[in-house]
Short mmCIF file of C-alpha atoms in Angstrom, two decimals:
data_model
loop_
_atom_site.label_atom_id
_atom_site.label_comp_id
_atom_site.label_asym_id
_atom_site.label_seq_id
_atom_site.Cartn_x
_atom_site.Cartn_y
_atom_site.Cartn_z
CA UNK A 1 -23.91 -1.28 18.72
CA UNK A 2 -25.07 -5.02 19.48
CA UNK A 3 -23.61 -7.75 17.55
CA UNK A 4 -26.89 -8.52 15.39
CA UNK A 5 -27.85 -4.67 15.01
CA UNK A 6 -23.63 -4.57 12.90
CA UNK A 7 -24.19 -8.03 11.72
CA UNK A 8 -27.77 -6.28 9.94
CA UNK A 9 -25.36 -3.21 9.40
CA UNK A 10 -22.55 -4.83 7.12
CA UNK A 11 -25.63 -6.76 5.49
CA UNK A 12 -27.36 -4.16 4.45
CA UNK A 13 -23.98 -2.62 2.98
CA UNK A 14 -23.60 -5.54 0.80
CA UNK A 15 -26.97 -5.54 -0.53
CA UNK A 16 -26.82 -1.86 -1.42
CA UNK A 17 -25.89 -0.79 -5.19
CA UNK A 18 -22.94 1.33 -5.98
CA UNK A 19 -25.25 4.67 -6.84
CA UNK A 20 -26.80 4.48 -3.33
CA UNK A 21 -23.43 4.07 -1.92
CA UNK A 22 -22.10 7.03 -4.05
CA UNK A 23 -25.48 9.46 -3.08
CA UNK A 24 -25.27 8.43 1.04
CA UNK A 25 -21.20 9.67 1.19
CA UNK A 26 -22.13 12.63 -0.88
CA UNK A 27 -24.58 13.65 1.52
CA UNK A 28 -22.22 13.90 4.36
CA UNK A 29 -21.41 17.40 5.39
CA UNK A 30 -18.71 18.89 3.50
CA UNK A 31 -18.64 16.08 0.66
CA UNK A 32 -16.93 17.24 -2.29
CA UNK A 33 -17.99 15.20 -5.44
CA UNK A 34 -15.54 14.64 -7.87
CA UNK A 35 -16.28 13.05 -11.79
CA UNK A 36 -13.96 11.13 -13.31
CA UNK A 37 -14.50 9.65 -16.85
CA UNK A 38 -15.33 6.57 -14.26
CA UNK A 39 -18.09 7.40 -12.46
CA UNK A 40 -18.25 9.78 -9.04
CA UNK A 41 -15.24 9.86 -6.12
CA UNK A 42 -16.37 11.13 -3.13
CA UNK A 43 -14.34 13.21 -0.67
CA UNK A 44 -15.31 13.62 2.55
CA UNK A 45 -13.11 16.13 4.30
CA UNK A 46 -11.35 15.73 7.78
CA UNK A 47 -12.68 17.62 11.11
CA UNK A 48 -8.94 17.23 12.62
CA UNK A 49 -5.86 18.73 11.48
CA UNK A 50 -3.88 15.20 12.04
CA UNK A 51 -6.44 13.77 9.11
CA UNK A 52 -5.82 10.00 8.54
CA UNK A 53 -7.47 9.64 4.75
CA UNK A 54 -9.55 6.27 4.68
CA UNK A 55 -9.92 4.70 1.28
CA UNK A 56 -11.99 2.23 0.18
CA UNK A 57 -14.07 1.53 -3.61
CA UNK A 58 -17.24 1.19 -4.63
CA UNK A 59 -17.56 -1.29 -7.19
CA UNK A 60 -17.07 -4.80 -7.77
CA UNK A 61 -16.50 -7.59 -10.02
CA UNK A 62 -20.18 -8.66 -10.08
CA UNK A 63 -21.36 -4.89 -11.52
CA UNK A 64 -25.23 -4.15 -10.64
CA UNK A 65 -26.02 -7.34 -10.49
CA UNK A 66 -28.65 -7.46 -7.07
CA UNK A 67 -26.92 -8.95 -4.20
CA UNK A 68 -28.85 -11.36 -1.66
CA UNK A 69 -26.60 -11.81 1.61
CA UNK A 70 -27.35 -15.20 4.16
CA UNK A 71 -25.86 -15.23 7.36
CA UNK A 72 -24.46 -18.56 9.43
CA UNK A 73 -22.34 -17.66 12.43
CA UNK A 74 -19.80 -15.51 12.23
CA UNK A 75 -20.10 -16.02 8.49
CA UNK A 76 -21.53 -14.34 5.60
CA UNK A 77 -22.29 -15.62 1.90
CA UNK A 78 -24.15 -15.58 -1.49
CA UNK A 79 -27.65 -16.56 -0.98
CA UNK A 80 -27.44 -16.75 -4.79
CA UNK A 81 -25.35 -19.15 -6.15
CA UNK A 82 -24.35 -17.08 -9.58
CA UNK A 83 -22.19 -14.02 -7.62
CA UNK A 84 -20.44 -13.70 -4.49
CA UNK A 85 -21.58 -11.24 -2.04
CA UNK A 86 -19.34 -8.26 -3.46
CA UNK A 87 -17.63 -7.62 0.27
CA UNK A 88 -14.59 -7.05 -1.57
CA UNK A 89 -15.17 -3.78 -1.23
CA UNK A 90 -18.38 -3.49 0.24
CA UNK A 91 -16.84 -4.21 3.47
CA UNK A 92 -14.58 -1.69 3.03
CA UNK A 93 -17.04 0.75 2.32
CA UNK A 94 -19.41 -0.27 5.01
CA UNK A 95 -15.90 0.33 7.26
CA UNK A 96 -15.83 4.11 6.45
CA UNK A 97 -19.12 4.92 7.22
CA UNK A 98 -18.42 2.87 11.01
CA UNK A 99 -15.67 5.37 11.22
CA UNK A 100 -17.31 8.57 10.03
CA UNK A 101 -17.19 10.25 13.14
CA UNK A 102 -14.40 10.25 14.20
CA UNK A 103 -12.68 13.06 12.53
CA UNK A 104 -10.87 11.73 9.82
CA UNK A 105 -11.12 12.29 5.54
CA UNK A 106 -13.10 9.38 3.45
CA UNK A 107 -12.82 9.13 -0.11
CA UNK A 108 -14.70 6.25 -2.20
CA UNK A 109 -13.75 5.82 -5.50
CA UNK A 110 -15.14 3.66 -8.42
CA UNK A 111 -13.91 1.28 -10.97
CA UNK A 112 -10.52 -0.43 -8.66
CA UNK A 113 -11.67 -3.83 -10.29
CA UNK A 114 -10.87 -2.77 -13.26
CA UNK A 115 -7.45 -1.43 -13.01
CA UNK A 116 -7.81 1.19 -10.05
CA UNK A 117 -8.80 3.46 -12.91
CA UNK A 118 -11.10 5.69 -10.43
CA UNK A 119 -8.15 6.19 -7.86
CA UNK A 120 -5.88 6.82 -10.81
CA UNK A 121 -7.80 9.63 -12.11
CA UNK A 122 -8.71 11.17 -8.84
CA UNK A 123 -5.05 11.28 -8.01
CA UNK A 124 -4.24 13.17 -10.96
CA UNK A 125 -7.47 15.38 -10.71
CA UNK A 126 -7.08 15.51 -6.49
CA UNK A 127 -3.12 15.22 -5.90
CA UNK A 128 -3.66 18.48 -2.80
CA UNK A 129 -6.69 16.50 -1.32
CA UNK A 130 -3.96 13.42 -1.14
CA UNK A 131 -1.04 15.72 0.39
CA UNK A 132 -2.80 17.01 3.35
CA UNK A 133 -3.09 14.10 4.95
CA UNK A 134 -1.14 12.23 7.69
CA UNK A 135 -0.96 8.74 5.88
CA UNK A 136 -4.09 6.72 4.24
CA UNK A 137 -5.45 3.98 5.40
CA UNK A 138 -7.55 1.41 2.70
CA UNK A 139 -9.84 -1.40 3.90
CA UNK A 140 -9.49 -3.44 1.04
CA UNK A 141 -7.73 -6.63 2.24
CA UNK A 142 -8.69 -10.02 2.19
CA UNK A 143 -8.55 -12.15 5.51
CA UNK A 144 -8.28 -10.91 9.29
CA UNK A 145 -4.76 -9.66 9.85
CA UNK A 146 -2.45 -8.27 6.81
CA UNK A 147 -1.25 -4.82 6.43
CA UNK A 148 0.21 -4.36 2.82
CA UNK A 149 1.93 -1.47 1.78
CA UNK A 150 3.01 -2.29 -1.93
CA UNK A 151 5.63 -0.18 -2.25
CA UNK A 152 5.74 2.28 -0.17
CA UNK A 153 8.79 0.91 2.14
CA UNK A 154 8.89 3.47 5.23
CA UNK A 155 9.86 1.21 8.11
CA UNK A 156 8.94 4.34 10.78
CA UNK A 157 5.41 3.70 9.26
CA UNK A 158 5.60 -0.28 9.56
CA UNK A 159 7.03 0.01 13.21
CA UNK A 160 3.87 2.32 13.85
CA UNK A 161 1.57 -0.04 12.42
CA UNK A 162 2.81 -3.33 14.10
CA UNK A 163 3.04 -1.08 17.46
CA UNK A 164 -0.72 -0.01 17.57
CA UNK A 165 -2.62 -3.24 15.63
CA UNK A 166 -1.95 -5.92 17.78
CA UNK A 167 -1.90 -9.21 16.20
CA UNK A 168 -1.44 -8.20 12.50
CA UNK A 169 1.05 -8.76 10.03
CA UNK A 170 3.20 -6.69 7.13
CA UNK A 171 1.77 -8.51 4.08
CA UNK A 172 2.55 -8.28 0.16
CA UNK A 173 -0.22 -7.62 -2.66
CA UNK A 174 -0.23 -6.63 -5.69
CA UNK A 175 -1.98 -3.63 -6.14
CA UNK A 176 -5.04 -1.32 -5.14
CA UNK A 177 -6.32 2.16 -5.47
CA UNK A 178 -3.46 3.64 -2.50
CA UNK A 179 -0.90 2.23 -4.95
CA UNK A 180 -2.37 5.69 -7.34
CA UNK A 181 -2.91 7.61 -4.41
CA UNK A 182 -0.29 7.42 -1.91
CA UNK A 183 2.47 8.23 -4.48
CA UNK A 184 0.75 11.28 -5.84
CA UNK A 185 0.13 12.71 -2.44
CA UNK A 186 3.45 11.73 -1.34
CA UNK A 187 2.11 10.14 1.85
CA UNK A 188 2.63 6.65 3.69
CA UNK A 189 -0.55 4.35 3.34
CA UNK A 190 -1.59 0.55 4.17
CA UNK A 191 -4.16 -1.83 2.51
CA UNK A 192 -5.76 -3.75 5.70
CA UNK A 193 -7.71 -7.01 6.15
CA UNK A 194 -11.35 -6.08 6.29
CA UNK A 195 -12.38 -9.75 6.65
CA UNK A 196 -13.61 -11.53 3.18
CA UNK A 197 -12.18 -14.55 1.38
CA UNK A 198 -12.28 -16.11 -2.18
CA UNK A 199 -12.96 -12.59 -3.32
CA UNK A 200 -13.86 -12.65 -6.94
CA UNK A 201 -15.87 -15.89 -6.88
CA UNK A 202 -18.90 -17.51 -5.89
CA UNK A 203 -17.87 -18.74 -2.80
CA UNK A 204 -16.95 -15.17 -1.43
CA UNK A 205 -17.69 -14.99 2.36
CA UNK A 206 -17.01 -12.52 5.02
CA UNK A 207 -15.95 -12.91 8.79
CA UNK A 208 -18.33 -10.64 11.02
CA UNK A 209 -15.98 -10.83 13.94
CA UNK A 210 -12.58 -10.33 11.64
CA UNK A 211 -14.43 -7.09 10.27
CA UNK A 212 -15.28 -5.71 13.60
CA UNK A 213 -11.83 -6.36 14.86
CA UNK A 214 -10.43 -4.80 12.07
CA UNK A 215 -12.74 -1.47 12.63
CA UNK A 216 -12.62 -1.54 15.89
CA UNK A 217 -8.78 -1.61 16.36
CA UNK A 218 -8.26 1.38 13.38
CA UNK A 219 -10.58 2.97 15.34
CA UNK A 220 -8.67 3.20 18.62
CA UNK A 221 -5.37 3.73 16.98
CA UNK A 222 -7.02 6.94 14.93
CA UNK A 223 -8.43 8.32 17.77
CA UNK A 224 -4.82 9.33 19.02
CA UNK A 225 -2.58 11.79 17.35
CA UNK A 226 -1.76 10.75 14.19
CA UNK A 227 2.26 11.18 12.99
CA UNK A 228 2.83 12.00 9.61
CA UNK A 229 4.64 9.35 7.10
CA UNK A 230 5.80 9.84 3.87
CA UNK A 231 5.74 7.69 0.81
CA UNK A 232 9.01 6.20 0.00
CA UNK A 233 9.28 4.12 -3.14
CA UNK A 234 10.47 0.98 -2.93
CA UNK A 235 11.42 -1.34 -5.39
CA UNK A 236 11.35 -5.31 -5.73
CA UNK A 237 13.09 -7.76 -7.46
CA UNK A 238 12.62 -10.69 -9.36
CA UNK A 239 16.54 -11.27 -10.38
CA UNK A 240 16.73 -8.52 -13.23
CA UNK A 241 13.43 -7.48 -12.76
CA UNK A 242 12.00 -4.29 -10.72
CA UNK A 243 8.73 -2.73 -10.16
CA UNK A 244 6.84 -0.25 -8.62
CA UNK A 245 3.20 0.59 -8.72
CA UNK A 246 3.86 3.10 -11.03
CA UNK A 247 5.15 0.45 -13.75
CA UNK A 248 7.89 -1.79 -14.51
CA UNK A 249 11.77 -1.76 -14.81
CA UNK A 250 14.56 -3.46 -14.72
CA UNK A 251 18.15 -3.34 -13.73
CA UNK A 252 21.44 -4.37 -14.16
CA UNK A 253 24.74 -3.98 -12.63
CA UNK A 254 23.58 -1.22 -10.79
CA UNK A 255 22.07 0.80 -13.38
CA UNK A 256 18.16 1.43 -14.14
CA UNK A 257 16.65 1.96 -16.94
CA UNK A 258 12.88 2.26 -18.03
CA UNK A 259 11.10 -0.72 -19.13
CA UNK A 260 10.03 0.97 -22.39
CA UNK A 261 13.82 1.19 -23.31
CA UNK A 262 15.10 -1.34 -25.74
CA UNK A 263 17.59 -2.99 -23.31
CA UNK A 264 15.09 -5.46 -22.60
CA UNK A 265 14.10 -8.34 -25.20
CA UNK A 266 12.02 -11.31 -23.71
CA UNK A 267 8.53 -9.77 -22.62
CA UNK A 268 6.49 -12.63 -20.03
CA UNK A 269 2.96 -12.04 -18.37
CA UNK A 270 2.55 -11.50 -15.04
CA UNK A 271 -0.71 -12.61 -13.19
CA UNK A 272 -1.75 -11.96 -9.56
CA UNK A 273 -2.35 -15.02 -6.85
CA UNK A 274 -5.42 -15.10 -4.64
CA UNK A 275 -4.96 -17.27 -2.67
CA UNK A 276 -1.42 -15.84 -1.84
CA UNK A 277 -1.43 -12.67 -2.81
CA UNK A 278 1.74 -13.35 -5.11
CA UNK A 279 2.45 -12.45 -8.15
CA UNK A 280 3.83 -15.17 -10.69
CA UNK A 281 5.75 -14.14 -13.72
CA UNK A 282 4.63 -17.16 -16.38
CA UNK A 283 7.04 -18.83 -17.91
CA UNK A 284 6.50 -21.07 -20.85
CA UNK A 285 5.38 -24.45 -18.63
CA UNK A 286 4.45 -22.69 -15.46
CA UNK A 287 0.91 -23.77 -14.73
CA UNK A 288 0.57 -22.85 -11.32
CA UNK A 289 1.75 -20.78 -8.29
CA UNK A 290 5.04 -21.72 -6.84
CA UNK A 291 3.93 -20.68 -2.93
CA UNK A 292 0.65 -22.28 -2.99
CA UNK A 293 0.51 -24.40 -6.17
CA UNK A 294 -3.40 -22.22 -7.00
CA UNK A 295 -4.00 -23.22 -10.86
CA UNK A 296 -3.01 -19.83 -13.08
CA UNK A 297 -6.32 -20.58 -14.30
CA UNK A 298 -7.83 -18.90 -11.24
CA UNK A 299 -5.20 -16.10 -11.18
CA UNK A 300 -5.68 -12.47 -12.50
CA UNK A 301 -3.47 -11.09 -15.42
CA UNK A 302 -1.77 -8.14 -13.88
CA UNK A 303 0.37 -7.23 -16.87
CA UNK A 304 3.39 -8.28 -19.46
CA UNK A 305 7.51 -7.37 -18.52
CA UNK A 306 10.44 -7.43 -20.24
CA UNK A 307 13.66 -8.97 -19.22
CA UNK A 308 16.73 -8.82 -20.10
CA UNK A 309 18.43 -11.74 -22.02
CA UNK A 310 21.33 -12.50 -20.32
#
């Protein structure tokens, strides 16, 4: 495929509305659709036994609203001036269908904006279609080079990734539909760059040439066997605090306790960085992002904790 016929390609991704998107991977031989109380999954089942699952969701933050794409360079944006271009996670999407031949299981799911409540439901629905698989792969990452794996902290699977994607980086986020998936099917799984920026905003582009590169390089390193990884849970710290993506907890002096316990007295909101992908935990005059300085005013609320009072 020529650059301008996948520059047209990716375009015409982003221009197309989530039902479309939804009725072209249920078309695909073998598609199983699945309902959730969010709209339609899609499973598209694996020609190899070594089955990579790739992930990636249908909607975004700008809804129905009709998308008109412009093109200068490498670069794509908003020819309309009211909504970005919805490549957070139309690029992802468009990224499944590059790879649909090659052997491995797709599944699209709806409604990640909103809480990854399409992934969460499929997992509890779908937790065998999860399991069979080698480890999951999601093209859901802004910029041209992270791998995130929330928590899943398997450092066979890290050293595998950082072996076969040359030039890429282990990454943190905050959260996307693998964090509901991976630990239901017990598998390994990644969040990769798929090339857009200022996701969530007006000024939402995407990098042609970081998208190829990302396809393009899964692509080779999928085409070989594929090892099987498991999920391991990890957990991370913010002094007494510890979470996974299944919720919070804390700890202290070596003991662990639910969050929902009564151990813990001083509740603070935690929001989610953009521009750094790190998540602040407000405190009464924090106003901005301690790695990057981005205004909390442009930051997404991710949820409320409890600490102790020590």
């Amino acid at each position: 495929m020529s650059y301008k016929s996948w520059t047209n390609y990716v375009k015409g991704w982003l221009e197309a509305d989530e039902k479309s998107i939804i009725s072209w991977f249920a078309a695909m031989e073998g598609a199983i659709t699945i309902p959730t109380k969010y709209g339609n999954a899609v499973y598209v089942p694996p020609k190899r036994e070594d089955s990579v699952l790739l992930v990636a969701h249908t909607d975004t933050v700008w809804g129905d609203t009709p998308v008109k794409v412009k093109t200068k360079g490498d670069v794509m944006y908003s020819g309309n001036k009211k909504i970005g271009i919805g490549a957070d996670d139309r690029a992802g999407v468009a990224a499944l269908d590059m790879l649909k031949n090659e052997g491995h299981a797709m599944l699209i799911v709806p409604e990640e904006e909103t809480g990854c409540n399409g992934s969460r439901e499929f997992a509890k629905i779908c937790p065998d279609l999860i399991k069979q698989h080698r480890y999951a792969i999601q093209f859901d990452r802004r910029g041209g080079n992270d791998l995130v794996r929330y928590d899943c902290d398997n450092p066979d699977f890290d050293e595998y990734l950082l072996n076969h994607l040359d030039g890429y980086k282990l990454a943190t986020g905050s959260f996307s539909d693998i964090c509901e998936l991976c630990p239901a099917g017990g598998i390994a799984g990644v969040n990769i760059s798929i090339g857009f920026m200022s996701e969530h905003t007006t000024r939402e582009t995407l990098n042609l040439k970081q998208w190829h590169n990302t396809v393009m390089k899964v692509k080779l390193m999928i085409a070989h066997e594929c090892p099987k990884f498991e999920y391991i849970e990890a957990l991370n710290t913010y002094g007494n605090l510890s979470w996974g993506c299944g919720g919070y907890e804390w700890t202290y002096e070596d003991e662990l306790f639910d969050w929902k316990d009564n151990f813990a007295d001083i509740e603070k909101e935690v929001l989610w960085c953009p521009d750094c992908a790190y998540e602040v935990v407000l405190d009464e005059d924090e106003c901005s992002c301690p790695v990057c300085g981005n205004s909390t005013e442009n930051m997404y609320y991710v949820g409320r904790v409890k600490y102790y009072d020590e």
